[in-house]
Amino acid sequence: MQNVTLNNGVQMPILGFGVFQVGPDETEKAVSDALAAGYRLIDTAAMYQNEAAVGAALASSGIPRDELFITTKLWIQDAGEANTQRAFDNSLKRLGLDYVDLYLIHQPYGDYYSEWRAMESIYADKRARAIGVSNFAEDRLLDLILNNEIVPAVNQIDTNVYRQNAAYQELMKGEGVQIEAWGPFAEGMRDFFSDPTLTAIGERYGKSVAQVALRWLVQREVVVIPKSVNPERMAQNIDMFDFALTDDDMSTIAGLDTGSTAFFDHRDPHWVRQLAATRFN
Ligand code: NAP
């Protein structure tokens, strides 16, 4: 597996496995299948409510801890330094781990400065090998960087061939922040898997739309965490390190950028309210 080097020297696999919207009952099997297929980075979150099932799959895999890269995330409801520490402890307990590889602030809402201070202390205590953020737009990310000690190692954002974030990636790179793409297939929206440009390029290499889409991101040094509950698709999604897109292919795909999200804008007041109201135990 190809790695990227984070701003503190930690090595992170460039491809991993995401478990958003995978129910707790399905998650243990999905993660076990993904580990068997060769994935070592698993991306979960307290909000997904499947950390315990991820932990069960990790425990039964027999894979040495130092070969795994486990990410989880802090939800908005746990703002405040003490709450963040408590939420982190609970995540560790559910995962059955004594440290995570990457701990992220899930959303750029609420008192995330107190969350970040707590995460800096979690990092100092070596209970997270790296800390970072998710869904942070340019202004919030830069403000966080300018007003704190530790620069986030990663910003996990909505990135795919239709929303490419190329300029933002450059800004992050200049600040030492690794871009990580969630929704690398836009969850299939916009007829993603029938895209004619990706289909035509894939036909030349004997690769699927999914493989071309992931390959394009990886060649841009974007970390990707595709989700699938289907073992054949898991195997397909990891099988894209044996071909390379040409410069022409890369720029053809760059032409697919719409600059807009297939999901929702994190600055939309409706969604700020909606996400702030999302609570779970
Ligand atoms: P995604 O990976 O873009 O798309 C997943 C969808 O694509 C599923 O419906 C899956 O169906 C299908 N699929 C997967 N591989 C395929 C293939 N080779 N051919 C055809 N269809 C395929 O969506 P996502 O789950 O939203 O994003 C990935 C991960 O990013 C998440 O699981 C989560 O870890 C993370 N994420 C983070 C945030 C955040 O706010 N930080 C938000 C969203 C997601 P099957 O499962 O049926 O195969």
Coordinates of N, CA, C and O in Angstrom, one line a residue, residues 153-264:
A153 N -3.2 17.6 11.0 CA -2.5 16.7 10.0 C -3.3 16.5 8.8 O -2.8 16.3 7.7
V154 N -4.6 16.5 8.9 CA -5.5 16.1 7.9 C -6.8 16.9 7.9 O -7.2 17.3 9.0
N155 N -7.3 17.2 6.7 CA -8.7 17.8 6.6 C -9.5 16.8 5.7 O -9.1 16.7 4.5
Q156 N -10.5 16.1 6.2 CA -11.2 15.2 5.4 C -12.5 15.9 4.9 O -13.3 16.4 5.6
I157 N -12.5 16.1 3.6 CA -13.6 16.9 2.9 C -14.2 16.1 1.7 O -13.6 15.2 1.2
D158 N -15.4 16.6 1.4 CA -16.1 16.1 0.2 C -15.3 16.4 -1.1 O -15.3 17.5 -1.5
T159 N -14.7 15.3 -1.6 CA -13.9 15.5 -2.8 C -14.0 14.3 -3.7 O -14.0 13.2 -3.3
N160 N -14.3 14.6 -5.0 CA -14.4 13.6 -6.0 C -14.3 14.3 -7.4 O -14.0 15.5 -7.4
V161 N -14.4 13.5 -8.4 CA -14.2 14.1 -9.8 C -15.1 15.3 -10.1 O -14.7 16.2 -10.9
Y162 N -16.2 15.4 -9.4 CA -17.2 16.5 -9.7 C -16.9 17.7 -8.8 O -17.4 18.8 -9.0
R163 N -16.3 17.4 -7.6 CA -15.9 18.5 -6.7 C -14.5 18.3 -6.3 O -14.2 17.5 -5.4
Q164 N -13.6 19.0 -7.0 CA -12.2 18.5 -7.0 C -11.3 19.2 -5.9 O -10.3 18.7 -5.5
N165 N -11.7 20.4 -5.5 CA -10.9 21.1 -4.5 C -9.4 21.3 -4.8 O -8.6 21.2 -3.9
A166 N -9.1 21.5 -6.0 CA -7.7 21.6 -6.4 C -7.0 22.8 -5.8 O -5.9 22.7 -5.2
A167 N -7.6 24.0 -5.8 CA -7.0 25.2 -5.3 C -6.9 25.0 -3.7 O -5.9 25.4 -3.1
Y168 N -8.0 24.5 -3.1 CA -7.9 24.3 -1.7 C -6.8 23.3 -1.3 O -6.1 23.4 -0.3
Q169 N -6.7 22.2 -2.1 CA -5.6 21.3 -1.8 C -4.3 22.0 -1.8 O -3.4 21.7 -0.9
E170 N -4.0 22.9 -2.7 CA -2.8 23.6 -2.8 C -2.6 24.4 -1.5 O -1.5 24.5 -0.9
L171 N -3.7 25.1 -1.1 CA -3.6 25.9 0.1 C -3.2 25.0 1.3 O -2.4 25.3 2.1
M172 N -3.9 23.9 1.4 CA -3.7 23.0 2.5 C -2.2 22.5 2.5 O -1.6 22.4 3.5
K173 N -1.8 22.1 1.3 CA -0.4 21.6 1.2 C 0.6 22.7 1.7 O 1.5 22.3 2.4
G174 N 0.3 23.9 1.4 CA 1.2 25.0 1.9 C 1.2 25.1 3.4 O 2.2 25.6 4.0
E175 N 0.1 24.7 4.0 CA 0.0 24.8 5.5 C 0.4 23.4 6.1 O 0.4 23.3 7.3
G176 N 0.7 22.4 5.3 CA 1.1 21.1 5.9 C -0.1 20.2 6.2 O 0.1 19.3 7.0
V177 N -1.2 20.5 5.6 CA -2.4 19.7 5.9 C -2.7 18.7 4.8 O -2.8 19.2 3.6
Q178 N -2.8 17.5 5.1 CA -3.1 16.4 4.1 C -4.6 16.4 3.7 O -5.4 16.3 4.6
I179 N -4.9 16.5 2.5 CA -6.3 16.4 2.0 C -6.7 14.9 2.0 O -6.0 14.0 1.6
E180 N -7.9 14.6 2.6 CA -8.5 13.3 2.5 C -9.9 13.4 2.0 O -10.7 14.3 2.4
A181 N -10.2 12.6 1.0 CA -11.5 12.7 0.3 C -12.6 11.8 1.0 O -12.4 10.6 1.0
W182 N -13.7 12.4 1.5 CA -14.8 11.5 1.8 C -15.7 11.5 0.5 O -15.6 12.4 -0.3
G183 N -16.6 10.5 0.4 CA -17.5 10.4 -0.7 C -16.7 10.4 -2.0 O -17.1 11.2 -3.0
P184 N -15.7 9.6 -2.2 CA -14.9 9.7 -3.4 C -15.7 9.3 -4.7 O -15.3 9.6 -5.8
F185 N -16.9 8.6 -4.5 CA -17.8 8.3 -5.6 C -19.0 9.2 -5.5 O -20.1 8.9 -6.2
A186 N -19.0 10.3 -4.7 CA -20.2 11.1 -4.5 C -21.4 10.2 -4.2 O -22.5 10.6 -4.5
E187 N -21.1 9.1 -3.5 CA -22.1 8.2 -3.1 C -23.0 7.7 -4.3 O -24.2 7.4 -4.1
G188 N -22.4 7.8 -5.5 CA -23.2 7.3 -6.7 C -24.1 8.4 -7.2 O -24.8 8.1 -8.2
M189 N -24.1 9.6 -6.6 CA -25.0 10.6 -7.1 C -24.5 11.1 -8.5 O -23.4 10.9 -8.9
R190 N -25.3 11.9 -9.1 CA -25.0 12.4 -10.5 C -24.7 11.3 -11.5 O -23.8 11.5 -12.3
D191 N -25.3 10.2 -11.3 CA -25.0 9.0 -12.2 C -23.5 8.7 -12.3 O -22.9 8.4 -13.3
F192 N -22.9 8.8 -11.1 CA -21.4 8.7 -11.0 C -20.9 7.5 -11.8 O -19.9 7.6 -12.6
F193 N -21.5 6.3 -11.5 CA -20.9 5.1 -12.0 C -21.1 4.8 -13.5 O -20.7 3.9 -14.1
S194 N -21.9 5.8 -14.1 CA -22.1 5.7 -15.6 C -21.4 6.9 -16.3 O -21.7 7.1 -17.5
D195 N -20.6 7.6 -15.6 CA -20.0 8.8 -16.2 C -19.3 8.4 -17.5 O -18.4 7.5 -17.5
P196 N -19.7 9.0 -18.7 CA -19.1 8.6 -19.9 C -17.6 8.8 -20.1 O -16.9 8.0 -20.7
T197 N -17.1 9.9 -19.5 CA -15.6 10.2 -19.6 C -14.8 9.2 -18.8 O -13.9 8.6 -19.3
L198 N -15.3 8.9 -17.6 CA -14.6 7.9 -16.8 C -14.7 6.5 -17.4 O -13.8 5.7 -17.3
T199 N -15.9 6.2 -17.9 CA -16.1 4.9 -18.6 C -15.1 4.7 -19.8 O -14.5 3.7 -19.9
A200 N -15.0 5.7 -20.6 CA -14.2 5.6 -21.8 C -12.7 5.5 -21.4 O -12.0 4.7 -21.9
I201 N -12.3 6.2 -20.4 CA -10.9 6.1 -19.9 C -10.7 4.7 -19.3 O -9.7 4.0 -19.7
G202 N -11.6 4.2 -18.5 CA -11.5 2.9 -17.9 C -11.4 1.8 -18.9 O -10.6 0.9 -18.8
E203 N -12.1 1.9 -20.0 CA -12.1 0.9 -21.1 C -10.7 0.7 -21.6 O -10.3 -0.4 -22.0
R204 N -10.0 1.8 -21.7 CA -8.6 1.7 -22.3 C -7.7 0.9 -21.4 O -6.7 0.4 -21.8
Y205 N -8.0 0.9 -20.1 CA -7.1 0.2 -19.1 C -7.7 -1.1 -18.6 O -7.1 -1.8 -17.8
G206 N -8.9 -1.4 -19.0 CA -9.6 -2.6 -18.4 C -10.0 -2.3 -17.0 O -9.9 -3.2 -16.1
K207 N -10.3 -1.0 -16.7 CA -10.7 -0.7 -15.3 C -12.1 -0.1 -15.2 O -12.6 0.5 -16.2
S208 N -12.7 -0.2 -14.0 CA -14.0 0.3 -13.9 C -14.0 1.9 -13.6 O -13.0 2.4 -13.3
V209 N -15.2 2.5 -13.7 CA -15.3 3.9 -13.3 C -14.8 4.1 -11.9 O -14.1 5.1 -11.7
A210 N -15.2 3.2 -11.0 CA -14.7 3.4 -9.6 C -13.2 3.4 -9.5 O -12.6 4.3 -8.8
Q211 N -12.6 2.5 -10.2 CA -11.1 2.4 -10.2 C -10.4 3.7 -10.8 O -9.5 4.2 -10.3
V212 N -11.0 4.2 -11.9 CA -10.5 5.4 -12.5 C -10.6 6.6 -11.6 O -9.7 7.4 -11.4
A213 N -11.8 6.6 -11.0 CA -12.1 7.8 -10.1 C -11.1 7.8 -8.9 O -10.6 8.8 -8.5
L214 N -10.9 6.6 -8.3 CA -9.9 6.5 -7.2 C -8.5 6.8 -7.6 O -7.8 7.5 -6.9
R215 N -8.2 6.2 -8.8 CA -6.8 6.4 -9.3 C -6.5 7.8 -9.5 O -5.4 8.3 -9.2
W216 N -7.5 8.5 -10.0 CA -7.3 10.0 -10.3 C -7.0 10.7 -9.0 O -6.1 11.6 -8.9
L217 N -7.7 10.4 -8.0 CA -7.5 11.1 -6.7 C -6.2 10.7 -6.1 O -5.4 11.6 -5.6
V218 N -5.8 9.4 -6.1 CA -4.5 9.0 -5.6 C -3.4 9.6 -6.3 O -2.4 10.0 -5.7
Q219 N -3.5 9.8 -7.6 CA -2.4 10.4 -8.4 C -2.3 11.9 -8.0 O -1.2 12.5 -8.2
R220 N -3.4 12.4 -7.5 CA -3.3 13.8 -7.0 C -2.8 13.9 -5.5 O -2.9 14.9 -4.9
E221 N -2.4 12.7 -5.0 CA -2.0 12.6 -3.6 C -3.1 13.0 -2.6 O -2.9 13.6 -1.6
V222 N -4.4 12.5 -3.0 CA -5.5 12.7 -2.1 C -5.7 11.3 -1.5 O -5.8 10.3 -2.2
V223 N -5.9 11.3 -0.2 CA -6.2 10.0 0.5 C -7.7 9.7 0.3 O -8.5 10.6 0.3
V224 N -8.0 8.5 0.0 CA -9.4 8.1 -0.3 C -9.9 7.0 0.6 O -9.1 6.1 1.0
I225 N -11.2 7.0 0.9 CA -11.7 6.0 1.8 C -13.1 5.5 1.3 O -14.1 5.8 1.9
P226 N -13.1 4.9 0.1 CA -14.4 4.4 -0.4 C -15.1 3.4 0.5 O -14.4 2.7 1.2
K227 N -16.4 3.5 0.5 CA -17.2 2.6 1.3 C -17.9 1.6 0.3 O -18.4 1.9 -0.7
S228 N -17.9 0.3 0.8 CA -18.7 -0.7 0.1 C -19.0 -1.8 1.1 O -18.1 -2.2 1.9
V229 N -20.2 -2.4 1.0 CA -20.5 -3.6 1.8 C -20.4 -4.8 1.0 O -20.6 -5.9 1.5
N230 N -20.0 -4.6 -0.3 CA -19.9 -5.7 -1.2 C -18.4 -6.2 -1.4 O -17.6 -5.4 -1.9
P231 N -18.1 -7.4 -1.0 CA -16.7 -7.8 -1.1 C -16.0 -7.7 -2.5 O -14.9 -7.4 -2.6
E232 N -16.8 -7.9 -3.5 CA -16.3 -7.8 -4.9 C -15.9 -6.4 -5.2 O -14.9 -6.1 -5.8
R233 N -16.7 -5.4 -4.7 CA -16.4 -4.0 -4.9 C -15.3 -3.6 -4.0 O -14.4 -2.8 -4.5
M234 N -15.2 -4.1 -2.8 CA -14.0 -3.8 -2.0 C -12.8 -4.2 -2.7 O -11.8 -3.4 -2.7
A235 N -12.8 -5.4 -3.3 CA -11.6 -5.9 -4.0 C -11.3 -5.0 -5.2 O -10.1 -4.7 -5.4
Q236 N -12.3 -4.6 -5.9 CA -12.1 -3.8 -7.1 C -11.5 -2.4 -6.7 O -10.6 -1.9 -7.3
N237 N -12.1 -1.8 -5.6 CA -11.6 -0.5 -5.2 C -10.2 -0.4 -4.7 O -9.5 0.6 -4.9
I238 N -9.7 -1.5 -4.2 CA -8.3 -1.5 -3.8 C -7.3 -1.9 -4.9 O -6.1 -1.7 -4.8
D239 N -7.9 -2.4 -6.0 CA -7.1 -2.9 -7.1 C -6.9 -1.8 -8.1 O -7.3 -1.9 -9.3
M240 N -6.2 -0.7 -7.7 CA -6.0 0.3 -8.7 C -4.6 0.9 -8.6 O -4.3 2.1 -9.0
F241 N -3.7 0.1 -8.1 CA -2.3 0.5 -8.0 C -1.4 0.0 -9.1 O -0.2 0.2 -9.1
D242 N -2.1 -0.8 -10.0 CA -1.3 -1.5 -11.1 C -1.5 -0.8 -12.4 O -1.2 -1.3 -13.4
F243 N -2.0 0.4 -12.4 CA -2.1 1.2 -13.7 C -1.9 2.7 -13.3 O -2.1 3.1 -12.2
A244 N -1.6 3.5 -14.3 CA -1.4 4.9 -14.1 C -2.1 5.7 -15.2 O -2.0 5.3 -16.4
L245 N -2.8 6.7 -14.8 CA -3.4 7.6 -15.8 C -2.4 8.5 -16.4 O -1.4 8.9 -15.7
T246 N -2.5 8.8 -17.7 CA -1.5 9.7 -18.3 C -1.9 11.2 -18.0 O -3.0 11.4 -17.4
D247 N -1.0 12.1 -18.3 CA -1.2 13.5 -18.0 C -2.5 13.9 -18.8 O -3.3 14.7 -18.3
D248 N -2.7 13.4 -20.0 CA -3.9 13.7 -20.8 C -5.2 13.3 -20.0 O -6.1 14.0 -19.9
D249 N -5.1 12.0 -19.5 CA -6.3 11.5 -18.8 C -6.5 12.4 -17.5 O -7.7 12.7 -17.2
M250 N -5.4 12.8 -16.9 CA -5.6 13.6 -15.6 C -6.3 14.9 -16.0 O -7.2 15.3 -15.3
S251 N -5.8 15.5 -17.1 CA -6.5 16.8 -17.4 C -7.9 16.7 -18.0 O -8.7 17.5 -17.7
T252 N -8.1 15.6 -18.7 CA -9.5 15.3 -19.1 C -10.4 15.2 -17.9 O -11.5 15.8 -17.9
I253 N -10.0 14.5 -16.9 CA -10.9 14.3 -15.7 C -10.9 15.6 -14.9 O -12.0 15.9 -14.4
A254 N -9.9 16.4 -14.9 CA -9.9 17.7 -14.3 C -11.0 18.5 -14.9 O -11.6 19.4 -14.2
G255 N -11.4 18.3 -16.1 CA -12.4 19.0 -16.8 C -13.8 18.7 -16.3 O -14.8 19.4 -16.7
L256 N -13.9 17.6 -15.5 CA -15.3 17.2 -15.0 C -15.7 18.1 -13.7 O -16.8 17.9 -13.3
D257 N -14.8 18.9 -13.3 CA -15.1 19.6 -12.0 C -16.3 20.5 -12.2 O -16.3 21.3 -13.2
T258 N -17.2 20.5 -11.3 CA -18.3 21.4 -11.3 C -18.1 22.5 -10.2 O -18.9 23.5 -10.2
G259 N -17.2 22.3 -9.4 CA -16.9 23.2 -8.3 C -18.0 23.2 -7.2 O -17.9 23.9 -6.2
S260 N -19.0 22.3 -7.4 CA -20.1 22.3 -6.4 C -20.3 20.9 -5.8 O -19.9 19.9 -6.5
T261 N -20.9 20.9 -4.7 CA -21.1 19.6 -4.0 C -22.3 18.8 -4.5 O -23.3 19.5 -4.9
A262 N -22.2 17.5 -4.5 CA -23.4 16.7 -4.8 C -24.3 16.5 -3.5 O -25.4 16.0 -3.6
F263 N -23.7 17.0 -2.4 CA -24.4 16.7 -1.1 C -25.0 18.0 -0.6 O -26.1 18.4 -1.0
F264 N -24.4 18.7 0.3 CA -24.9 20.0 0.8 C -23.7 20.9 1.2 O -22.6 20.4 1.4

